[in-house]
Amino acid sequence: MPEAVARAAEFLRSGALVGFPTETVYGLGADATNERAVAAIFAAKGRPHFNPLIVHIPVEEAEAFAEFDARARRIAAQFWPGPLTLVLPRRAGAGLSLLASAGLDTVALRAPAHPVAQKLMCATGRPIAAPSANRSGRVSPTEAAHVAAELGDAIALILDAGRAPVGLESTVLDLTGEVPALLRPGGITLEQLQASLGAIAIGKVAAGPARSPGMLASHYAPSLPLRLNVTEAHPEEALLAFGPNIPAGFAEVLWLSHSADLAEAAANLFAMLRRLDRPEFSGIAVMPIPNHGLGRAINDRLHRAAAPRP
Ligand code: AMP
Ligand code: MG
């Protein structure tokens, strides 16, 4: 692995794109200080240019790229490295690609905990802009093979470290306003953030859709239609089951978690959506998932995966 990481770092420094594991999902990385490399991410994903990217940095370098107040420092100390992205005022002159922020005067920063991501950042010596390594709007990759299947042609190298342990994207927390705002539920739960911050605004985004375009209605979508909160079987559908008791009569069943464990369900969600996304089924049915803790992020992804396509 050390050799592969060194090669990946070299590719990044030369402006190429690299697929790499993080604890949340696999990322499509580019040197965040190289405008052309960042543009290549948008092209490879077919991502709308108004949707800004998360910039990945080692914890100790974060303050070079954004302005941290006491509150941001406290949250970073508590949850970094980890699956939490902070939206903060951009620091002028830090050399970050403007495209990475989609022209906003804020930047989304995250310090990942995955050891391979950390080694890659260290070997590259640059901040790494990285969205999930999937075509825009589709299911996020939790294994290297998912990345190769969808974006292999656009990527110089993919670092394979097995399954992404969390399996859902990071929580995005906007700390640019007086009241912290949850822009996307994810790997750090709302309950964890509330315990530390008190009141948090949910889904109340001040300046319209460009503020956090990842909140677009349709996202994370498989090809098949999704039916949510399912309690009755359709014989042509495949079922994503949760908990020990399931309605009988589906064409196929995969268990997000037999023991109703939300962390296990989160880790399985995207890979199982991919496995069931086959034309022999008429759709994918999903049993109800409790809406607390990681369940909130799971339900967020499911609702967008089920939303009408543009
Ligand atoms: P992705 O890279 O696909 O995991 O998505 C990153 C998420 O962070 C998306 O929801 C973006 O809209 C959001 N995001 C990135 N940068 C910013 C920013 N400066 N302000 C608000 N949201 C952001
Ligand atoms: Mg994504």
Coordinates of C-alpha atoms and ligand atoms in Angstrom, one line a residue:
M1 CA 0.0 0.0 0.0
P2 CA 2.7 2.6 0.8
E3 CA 3.9 2.4 -2.9
A4 CA 0.4 2.8 -4.2
V5 CA -0.2 5.8 -1.9
A6 CA 3.0 7.4 -3.2
R7 CA 1.9 6.9 -6.8
A8 CA -1.6 8.2 -6.1
A9 CA 0.0 11.3 -4.4
E10 CA 2.1 11.9 -7.5
F11 CA -0.9 11.6 -9.8
L12 CA -2.7 14.1 -7.6
R13 CA 0.2 16.6 -7.7
S14 CA 0.3 16.3 -11.5
G15 CA -3.4 17.2 -11.8
A16 CA -4.9 13.7 -12.3
L17 CA -7.9 12.3 -10.5
V18 CA -7.5 9.5 -7.9
G19 CA -10.1 7.3 -6.3
F20 CA -9.5 6.8 -2.6
P21 CA -11.2 5.3 0.5
T22 CA -12.5 7.4 3.3
E23 CA -14.5 6.2 6.3
T24 CA -17.7 7.5 4.8
V25 CA -17.6 6.5 1.1
Y26 CA -15.0 6.4 -1.7
G27 CA -13.9 9.8 -2.9
L28 CA -12.9 11.1 -6.3
G29 CA -9.9 13.3 -5.4
A30 CA -8.1 16.1 -7.1
D31 CA -5.5 18.7 -5.9
A32 CA -7.8 21.4 -4.4
T33 CA -5.3 24.1 -5.4
N34 CA -5.4 23.1 -9.1
E35 CA -8.4 24.7 -10.9
R36 CA -8.1 22.4 -13.9
A37 CA -7.9 19.3 -11.8
V38 CA -11.0 20.4 -9.9
A39 CA -12.8 21.1 -13.1
A40 CA -12.0 17.5 -14.2
I41 CA -13.9 16.2 -11.2
F42 CA -17.1 18.1 -12.3
A43 CA -16.6 16.7 -15.9
A44 CA -16.0 13.1 -14.8
K45 CA -19.0 13.1 -12.5
G46 CA -21.3 15.2 -14.7
R47 CA -21.8 17.3 -11.6
P48 CA -23.5 20.7 -11.9
H49 CA -20.9 23.5 -11.4
F50 CA -23.1 25.1 -8.7
N51 CA -22.6 22.2 -6.4
P52 CA -19.4 22.8 -4.3
L53 CA -17.0 20.1 -3.2
I54 CA -15.7 19.1 0.2
V55 CA -12.0 19.9 0.7
H56 CA -10.1 17.2 2.7
I57 CA -7.3 18.3 5.0
P58 CA -5.3 17.0 7.9
V59 CA -6.8 18.4 11.2
E60 CA -3.8 20.5 12.0
E61 CA -3.9 22.3 8.6
A62 CA -7.6 23.2 8.6
E63 CA -7.1 26.8 9.8
A64 CA -5.0 27.7 6.8
F65 CA -8.0 27.4 4.6
A66 CA -10.9 28.7 6.6
E67 CA -11.7 31.1 9.4
F68 CA -12.4 29.2 12.7
D69 CA -14.2 30.9 15.5
A70 CA -14.2 29.4 19.1
R71 CA -17.3 27.3 18.3
A72 CA -15.7 25.9 15.1
R73 CA -12.6 25.0 17.0
R74 CA -14.5 23.2 19.7
I75 CA -16.5 21.2 17.2
A76 CA -13.4 20.3 15.2
A77 CA -11.6 19.3 18.3
Q78 CA -14.5 17.0 19.3
F79 CA -15.4 15.4 16.0
W80 CA -12.2 15.5 13.8
P81 CA -10.9 13.4 12.3
G82 CA -14.3 12.0 11.4
P83 CA -17.4 12.0 9.3
L84 CA -18.3 15.7 9.8
T85 CA -17.9 18.5 7.2
L86 CA -17.8 22.1 8.4
V87 CA -18.9 25.0 6.2
L88 CA -16.9 28.0 7.2
P89 CA -15.8 31.4 5.7
R90 CA -13.0 30.8 3.2
R91 CA -9.7 32.3 4.1
A92 CA -8.5 34.6 1.4
G93 CA -5.2 33.8 -0.3
A94 CA -5.1 30.2 0.8
G95 CA -4.8 29.1 -2.8
L96 CA -7.9 26.9 -2.9
S97 CA -9.7 26.5 -6.3
L98 CA -12.6 28.8 -6.6
L99 CA -14.5 26.2 -8.5
A100 CA -14.3 23.9 -5.5
S101 CA -16.4 26.4 -3.6
A102 CA -18.6 27.0 -6.6
G103 CA -18.0 30.7 -6.3
L104 CA -19.3 30.9 -2.7
D105 CA -17.3 32.8 -0.1
T106 CA -17.5 29.7 2.2
V107 CA -15.6 26.4 2.0
A108 CA -16.6 22.9 3.2
L109 CA -13.7 21.3 5.1
R110 CA -13.4 17.8 6.4
A111 CA -10.6 15.9 8.2
P112 CA -11.1 12.2 7.3
A113 CA -10.3 9.5 9.8
H114 CA -9.5 6.7 7.4
P115 CA -5.8 5.8 7.6
V116 CA -5.4 5.5 3.8
A117 CA -7.0 8.9 3.3
Q118 CA -4.7 10.4 5.9
K119 CA -1.6 8.8 4.3
L120 CA -2.7 10.1 0.9
M121 CA -3.1 13.7 2.2
C122 CA 0.2 13.5 4.0
A123 CA 2.0 12.2 0.9
T124 CA 0.4 14.7 -1.4
G125 CA 1.0 17.7 0.7
R126 CA -2.0 19.5 -0.8
P127 CA -5.6 19.8 0.3
I128 CA -7.7 17.2 -1.7
A129 CA -11.1 18.2 -3.1
A130 CA -13.2 15.1 -3.2
P131 CA -16.9 14.4 -3.8
S132 CA -18.2 10.8 -3.7
A133 CA -16.7 8.8 -6.6
N134 CA -20.0 8.2 -8.5
R135 CA -21.7 9.8 -11.5
S136 CA -23.7 12.8 -10.2
G137 CA -27.1 11.9 -8.8
R138 CA -26.3 8.2 -8.5
V139 CA -25.6 5.8 -5.6
S140 CA -22.4 6.5 -3.7
P141 CA -19.5 4.0 -3.8
T142 CA -18.6 2.0 -0.7
E143 CA -16.2 -0.3 -2.5
A144 CA -13.3 0.2 -4.9
A145 CA -15.1 -1.9 -7.5
H146 CA -18.1 0.5 -7.5
V147 CA -15.7 3.3 -8.4
A148 CA -14.0 1.4 -11.2
A149 CA -17.3 0.4 -12.7
E150 CA -18.7 3.9 -12.8
L151 CA -15.7 6.2 -13.3
G152 CA -12.7 4.0 -14.1
D153 CA -12.0 5.7 -17.4
A154 CA -11.6 9.1 -15.8
I155 CA -9.3 8.0 -12.9
A156 CA -5.6 7.5 -12.9
L157 CA -5.6 5.1 -10.0
I158 CA -8.0 3.7 -7.3
L159 CA -6.7 2.9 -3.8
D160 CA -8.6 -0.2 -2.6
A161 CA -9.0 -0.5 1.2
G162 CA -12.1 -2.7 1.2
R163 CA -15.5 -1.5 2.3
A164 CA -16.0 2.0 3.6
P165 CA -16.8 1.5 7.3
V166 CA -19.5 4.1 7.8
G167 CA -21.1 3.7 4.4
L168 CA -22.9 7.1 4.3
E169 CA -21.5 10.5 3.5
S170 CA -20.4 13.0 6.1
T171 CA -22.7 15.2 8.1
V172 CA -22.6 18.8 6.7
L173 CA -22.8 21.5 9.3
D174 CA -22.9 25.2 8.4
L175 CA -21.1 27.3 11.0
T176 CA -21.2 30.6 9.1
G177 CA -24.4 31.9 10.8
E178 CA -25.3 32.6 14.4
V179 CA -27.3 29.4 14.7
P180 CA -25.5 26.3 13.4
A181 CA -27.4 24.7 10.5
L182 CA -27.5 21.0 9.5
L183 CA -27.2 21.0 5.7
R184 CA -27.0 17.2 5.4
P185 CA -27.4 14.5 8.0
G186 CA -24.6 11.9 7.9
G187 CA -22.1 9.9 9.8
I188 CA -22.1 12.2 12.9
T189 CA -25.6 12.2 14.3
L190 CA -27.8 15.3 15.0
E191 CA -28.0 14.1 18.6
Q192 CA -24.2 14.2 18.9
L193 CA -24.1 17.7 17.5
Q194 CA -27.0 19.0 19.7
A195 CA -25.3 17.7 22.8
S196 CA -22.3 19.9 21.9
L197 CA -24.0 22.9 20.3
G198 CA -27.5 23.2 21.6
A199 CA -30.0 24.5 19.1
I200 CA -29.3 23.5 15.4
A201 CA -31.4 24.7 12.5
I202 CA -32.5 21.8 10.3
G203 CA -33.2 22.1 6.6
K204 CA -33.5 25.9 6.9
V205 CA -31.0 27.1 4.3
A206 CA -30.8 30.8 4.1
A207 CA -29.9 31.6 0.5
G208 CA -31.8 29.1 -1.7
P209 CA -30.7 25.9 -3.4
A210 CA -27.2 27.0 -4.3
R211 CA -26.4 27.2 -0.6
S212 CA -26.0 23.4 -0.3
P213 CA -27.0 21.8 -3.6
G214 CA -26.4 18.4 -2.2
M215 CA -29.8 18.9 -0.8
L216 CA -31.3 18.6 -4.2
A217 CA -34.4 16.4 -4.2
S218 CA -33.2 13.6 -6.4
H219 CA -29.9 12.1 -5.5
Y220 CA -28.3 8.8 -4.6
A221 CA -30.7 7.2 -7.1
P222 CA -30.6 3.6 -8.4
S223 CA -32.2 2.9 -11.8
L224 CA -35.2 1.1 -10.3
P225 CA -37.9 2.9 -8.5
L226 CA -37.9 2.8 -4.7
R227 CA -40.9 2.1 -2.5
L228 CA -40.3 3.3 1.1
N229 CA -41.8 2.3 4.5
V230 CA -43.0 -0.9 3.0
T231 CA -45.1 -3.3 5.1
E232 CA -46.7 -5.4 2.3
A233 CA -45.0 -7.5 -0.3
H234 CA -45.0 -7.0 -4.1
P235 CA -43.8 -10.3 -5.7
E236 CA -41.9 -8.6 -8.5
E237 CA -39.9 -6.4 -6.1
A238 CA -36.7 -6.9 -4.2
L239 CA -36.7 -6.0 -0.5
L240 CA -34.2 -4.2 1.6
A241 CA -35.1 -5.6 5.1
F242 CA -34.5 -4.1 8.5
G243 CA -35.0 -6.1 11.7
P244 CA -35.9 -9.8 12.1
N245 CA -39.5 -9.8 11.0
I246 CA -40.2 -9.2 7.3
P247 CA -43.2 -9.4 5.1
A248 CA -43.1 -12.6 3.0
G249 CA -43.4 -12.8 -0.8
F250 CA -40.7 -10.7 -2.3
A251 CA -38.6 -11.8 -5.3
E252 CA -35.4 -11.3 -3.3
V253 CA -34.4 -10.1 0.1
L254 CA -31.2 -8.4 1.4
W255 CA -30.9 -7.5 5.0
L256 CA -29.7 -4.0 5.8
S257 CA -29.5 -5.3 9.4
H258 CA -31.1 -8.4 10.8
S259 CA -30.6 -7.1 14.3
A260 CA -32.0 -3.7 13.5
D261 CA -28.6 -2.1 14.1
L262 CA -28.5 1.4 12.4
A263 CA -24.7 1.5 12.0
E264 CA -24.8 -1.9 10.2
A265 CA -27.7 -0.7 8.0
A266 CA -25.8 2.5 7.1
A267 CA -22.7 0.5 6.1
N268 CA -24.8 -1.8 3.9
L269 CA -27.2 0.7 2.3
F270 CA -25.4 1.8 -0.9
A271 CA -23.8 -1.5 -1.7
M272 CA -27.2 -3.3 -1.3
L273 CA -29.0 -0.7 -3.4
R274 CA -26.5 -1.4 -6.1
R275 CA -26.8 -5.2 -5.8
L276 CA -30.6 -5.0 -6.1
D277 CA -30.6 -2.5 -9.0
R278 CA -31.3 -5.2 -11.7
P279 CA -33.9 -5.1 -14.5
E280 CA -35.4 -8.5 -13.4
F281 CA -37.1 -6.6 -10.5
S282 CA -39.9 -4.1 -10.9
G283 CA -38.5 -2.0 -8.0
I284 CA -36.8 -2.0 -4.7
A285 CA -38.9 -1.9 -1.5
V286 CA -37.4 -0.7 1.8
M287 CA -38.8 -1.4 5.2
P288 CA -39.3 1.5 7.7
I289 CA -36.1 2.7 9.3
P290 CA -36.4 4.5 12.7
N291 CA -35.7 8.2 12.3
H292 CA -33.1 8.8 15.0
G293 CA -29.3 8.6 15.1
L294 CA -27.9 7.3 11.9
G295 CA -31.4 6.4 10.8
R296 CA -32.0 10.1 10.0
A297 CA -29.1 10.0 7.4
I298 CA -30.3 6.7 6.1
N299 CA -33.9 8.1 5.6
D300 CA -32.5 11.2 4.0
R301 CA -30.7 9.2 1.4
L302 CA -33.6 6.9 0.8
H303 CA -36.1 9.8 0.3
R304 CA -33.8 11.4 -2.3
A305 CA -33.2 8.1 -4.0
A306 CA -37.0 7.7 -4.2
A307 CA -37.6 11.3 -5.4
P308 CA -38.9 12.0 -8.9
R309 CA -36.0 12.3 -11.3
P310 CA -35.5 15.7 -13.0
Ligands
AMP1 P1 -20.5 15.4 -1.9 O1 -19.2 16.0 -2.2 O2 -21.3 14.9 -3.1 O3 -20.5 14.5 -0.8 O4 -21.4 16.7 -1.4 C1 -20.8 17.7 -0.6 C2 -21.9 18.4 0.1 O5 -21.4 19.5 0.8 C3 -23.0 18.8 -0.8 O6 -24.2 18.7 -0.2 C4 -22.6 20.3 -1.1 O7 -23.7 21.1 -1.5 C5 -22.2 20.7 0.3 N1 -21.2 21.8 0.3 C6 -20.0 21.8 -0.2 N2 -19.4 23.1 0.0 C7 -20.4 23.8 0.5 C8 -20.5 25.2 0.9 N3 -19.4 26.0 0.7 N4 -21.6 25.7 1.4 C9 -22.7 24.8 1.6 N5 -22.7 23.5 1.3 C10 -21.5 23.0 0.7
MG2 MG -22.0 12.6 -3.6

